[in-house]
Coordinates of C-alpha atoms in Angstrom, one line a residue:
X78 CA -2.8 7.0 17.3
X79 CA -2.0 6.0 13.9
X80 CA -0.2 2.7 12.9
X81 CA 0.8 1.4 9.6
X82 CA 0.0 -2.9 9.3
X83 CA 1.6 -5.0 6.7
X84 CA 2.7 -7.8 5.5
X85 CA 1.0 -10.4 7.8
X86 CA -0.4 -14.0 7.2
X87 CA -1.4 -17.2 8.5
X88 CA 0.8 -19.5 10.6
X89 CA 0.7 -23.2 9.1
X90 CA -0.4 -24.5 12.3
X91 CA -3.3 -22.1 12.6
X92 CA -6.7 -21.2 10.5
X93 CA -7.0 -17.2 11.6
X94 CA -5.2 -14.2 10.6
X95 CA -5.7 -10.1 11.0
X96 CA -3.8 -7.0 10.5
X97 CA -6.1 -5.7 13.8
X98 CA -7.7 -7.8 16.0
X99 CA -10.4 -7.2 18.8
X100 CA -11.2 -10.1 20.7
X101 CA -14.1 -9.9 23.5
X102 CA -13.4 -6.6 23.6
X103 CA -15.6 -3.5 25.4
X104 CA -15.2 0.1 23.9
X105 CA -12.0 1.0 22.0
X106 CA -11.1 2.7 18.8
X107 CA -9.3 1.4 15.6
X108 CA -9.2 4.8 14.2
X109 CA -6.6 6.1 11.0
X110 CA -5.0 2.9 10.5
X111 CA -3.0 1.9 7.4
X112 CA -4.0 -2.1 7.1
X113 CA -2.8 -3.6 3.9
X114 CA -0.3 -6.4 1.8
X115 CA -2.1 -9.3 4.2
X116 CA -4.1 -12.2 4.6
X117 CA -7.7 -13.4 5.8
X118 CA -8.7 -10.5 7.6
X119 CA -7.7 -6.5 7.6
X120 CA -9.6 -5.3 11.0
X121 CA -11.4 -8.1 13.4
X122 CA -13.8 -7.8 16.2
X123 CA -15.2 -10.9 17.6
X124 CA -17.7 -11.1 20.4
X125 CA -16.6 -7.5 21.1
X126 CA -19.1 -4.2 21.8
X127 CA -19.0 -0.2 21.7
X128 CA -15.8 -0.7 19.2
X129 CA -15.3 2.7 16.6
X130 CA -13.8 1.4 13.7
X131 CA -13.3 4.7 11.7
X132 CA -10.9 6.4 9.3
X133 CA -8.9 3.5 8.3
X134 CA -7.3 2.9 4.9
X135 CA -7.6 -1.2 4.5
X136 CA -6.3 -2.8 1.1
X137 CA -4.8 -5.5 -0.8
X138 CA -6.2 -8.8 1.7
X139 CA -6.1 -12.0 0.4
X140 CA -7.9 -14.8 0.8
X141 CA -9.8 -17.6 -1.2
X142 CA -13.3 -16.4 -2.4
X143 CA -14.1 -20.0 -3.2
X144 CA -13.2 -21.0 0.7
X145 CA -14.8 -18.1 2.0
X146 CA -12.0 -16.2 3.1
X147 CA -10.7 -12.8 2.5
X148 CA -12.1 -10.2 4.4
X149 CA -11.7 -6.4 4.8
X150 CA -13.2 -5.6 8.0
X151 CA -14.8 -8.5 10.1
X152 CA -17.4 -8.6 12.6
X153 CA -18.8 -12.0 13.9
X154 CA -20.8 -12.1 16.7
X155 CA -19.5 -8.2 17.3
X156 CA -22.8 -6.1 18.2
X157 CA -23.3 -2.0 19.1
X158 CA -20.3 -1.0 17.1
X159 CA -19.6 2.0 15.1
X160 CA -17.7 1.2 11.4
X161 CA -17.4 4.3 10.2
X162 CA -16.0 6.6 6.9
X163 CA -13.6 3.7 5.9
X164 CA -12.0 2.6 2.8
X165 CA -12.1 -0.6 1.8
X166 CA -10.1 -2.4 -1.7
X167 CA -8.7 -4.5 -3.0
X168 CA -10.4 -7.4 -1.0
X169 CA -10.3 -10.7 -2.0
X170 CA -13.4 -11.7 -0.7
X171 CA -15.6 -9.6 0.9
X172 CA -15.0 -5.9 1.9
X173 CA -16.9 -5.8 4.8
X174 CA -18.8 -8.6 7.0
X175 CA -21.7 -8.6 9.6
X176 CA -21.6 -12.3 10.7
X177 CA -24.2 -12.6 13.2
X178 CA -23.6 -9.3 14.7
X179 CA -26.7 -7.1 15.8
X180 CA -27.1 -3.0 16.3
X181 CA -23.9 -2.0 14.7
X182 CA -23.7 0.8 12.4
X183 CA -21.9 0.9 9.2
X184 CA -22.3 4.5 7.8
X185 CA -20.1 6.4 4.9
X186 CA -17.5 4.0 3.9
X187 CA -16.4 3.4 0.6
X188 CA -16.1 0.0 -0.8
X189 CA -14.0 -1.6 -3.7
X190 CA -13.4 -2.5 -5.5
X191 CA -14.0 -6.7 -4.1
X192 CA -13.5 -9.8 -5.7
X193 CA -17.0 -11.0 -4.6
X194 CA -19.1 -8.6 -2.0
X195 CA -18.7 -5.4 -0.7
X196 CA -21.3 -5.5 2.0
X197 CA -22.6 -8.2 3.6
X198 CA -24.8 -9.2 6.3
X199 CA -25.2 -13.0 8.0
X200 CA -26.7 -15.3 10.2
X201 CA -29.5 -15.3 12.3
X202 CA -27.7 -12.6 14.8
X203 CA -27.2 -10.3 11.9
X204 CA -30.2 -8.3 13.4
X205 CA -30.7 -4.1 13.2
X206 CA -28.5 -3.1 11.7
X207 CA -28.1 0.6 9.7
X208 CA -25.8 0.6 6.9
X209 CA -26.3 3.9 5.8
X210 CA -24.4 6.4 3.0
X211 CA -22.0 3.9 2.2
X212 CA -20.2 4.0 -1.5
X213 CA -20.0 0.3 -3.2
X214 CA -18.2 -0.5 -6.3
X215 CA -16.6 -2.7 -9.1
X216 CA -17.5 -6.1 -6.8
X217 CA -17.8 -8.9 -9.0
X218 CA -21.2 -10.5 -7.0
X219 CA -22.8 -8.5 -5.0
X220 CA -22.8 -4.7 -3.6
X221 CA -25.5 -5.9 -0.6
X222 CA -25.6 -9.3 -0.1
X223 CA -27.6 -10.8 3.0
X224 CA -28.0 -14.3 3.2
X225 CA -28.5 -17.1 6.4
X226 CA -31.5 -15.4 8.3
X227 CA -30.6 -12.0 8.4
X228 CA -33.2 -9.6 8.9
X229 CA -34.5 -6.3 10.4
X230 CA -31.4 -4.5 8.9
X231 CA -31.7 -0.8 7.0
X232 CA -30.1 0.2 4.0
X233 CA -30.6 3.5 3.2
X234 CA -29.1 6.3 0.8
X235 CA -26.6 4.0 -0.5
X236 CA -24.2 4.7 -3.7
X237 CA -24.0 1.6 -5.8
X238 CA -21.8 0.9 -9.2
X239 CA -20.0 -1.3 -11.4
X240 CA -20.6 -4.7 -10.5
X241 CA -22.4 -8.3 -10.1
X242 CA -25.6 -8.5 -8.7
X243 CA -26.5 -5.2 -7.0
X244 CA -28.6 -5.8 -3.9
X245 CA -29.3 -10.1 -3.3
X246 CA -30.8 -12.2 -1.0
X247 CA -30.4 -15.6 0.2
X248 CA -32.6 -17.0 2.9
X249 CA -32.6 -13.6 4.7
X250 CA -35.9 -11.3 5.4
X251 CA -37.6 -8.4 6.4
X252 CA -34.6 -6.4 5.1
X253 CA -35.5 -2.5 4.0

């Protein structure tokens, strides 16, 4: 199943927004979507597990990067998912977003270009995870960016160009 998302936004009367959105989901697939032309978030999973996120073509998300919003793909407090061989531009804010999400694997997307990061990884359930063979460029901060106690993640045979910081760190260990 393929679907094509645009041209979608934020209500006035609420905070949230997403082209695709899993909520408290178990096992699924958002697989060879088009998700572009909207606002806060391209592809959501909150408190959801075993979700493949793979194939899909998400672009052109606003958001504010100074109010920490604008967001490619978005996991928070998502664990055990697959995000896989995705491209991601034309973000506002970040590409893609582990917020306190654990064992998920983020393996052979491409990234950017991003207003601010392409990968990043937070808060103290942003545990184990693999992001592995993934393609990051043109962000203007950071390619990796873990901050808020994440730790125990892998990076590993990443491609990295064109842009902020590289790899940084804020408050997050035991990274590798």
């Amino acid at each position: 199943l393929s679907n094509e998302v645009s041209h979608f936004g934020v209500l006035e009367d609420q905070e949230k927004s997403a082209g695709i959105a899993l909520l408290g989901c178990k096992g699924g697939r958002v697989e060879a979507n088009q998700v572009s032309d909207g606002n806060e978030r391209g592809i959501w999973l909150e408190g959801s597990e075993g979700i493949l996120v793979k194939g899909n073509d998400v672009f052109l998300i606003a958001g504010d990067k100074m109010k920490l919003r604008g967001y490619g793909i978005h996991l928070s407090g998502s664990d055990r998912n697959e995000i896989i061989a995705n491209k991601v531009h034309k973000i506002e804010y970040i590409d893609i977003l582990l917020a306190s999400s654990a064992r998920n694997v983020v393996q052979d997307n491409h990234c950017g270009p991003a207003a601010a990061d392409g990968i990043a990884l937070n808060g103290d359930g942003s545990v184990r995870n693999r992001i592995l063979s993934n393609r990051i460029e043109s962000t203007q901060w950071s390619q990796i960016y873990t901050s808020s106690g994440a730790h125990d993640n892998l990076f590993r045979d990443l491609h990295v160009t064109g842009g902020g910081w590289g790899a940084s760190s804020n408050c997050a260990g035991g990274n590798r």
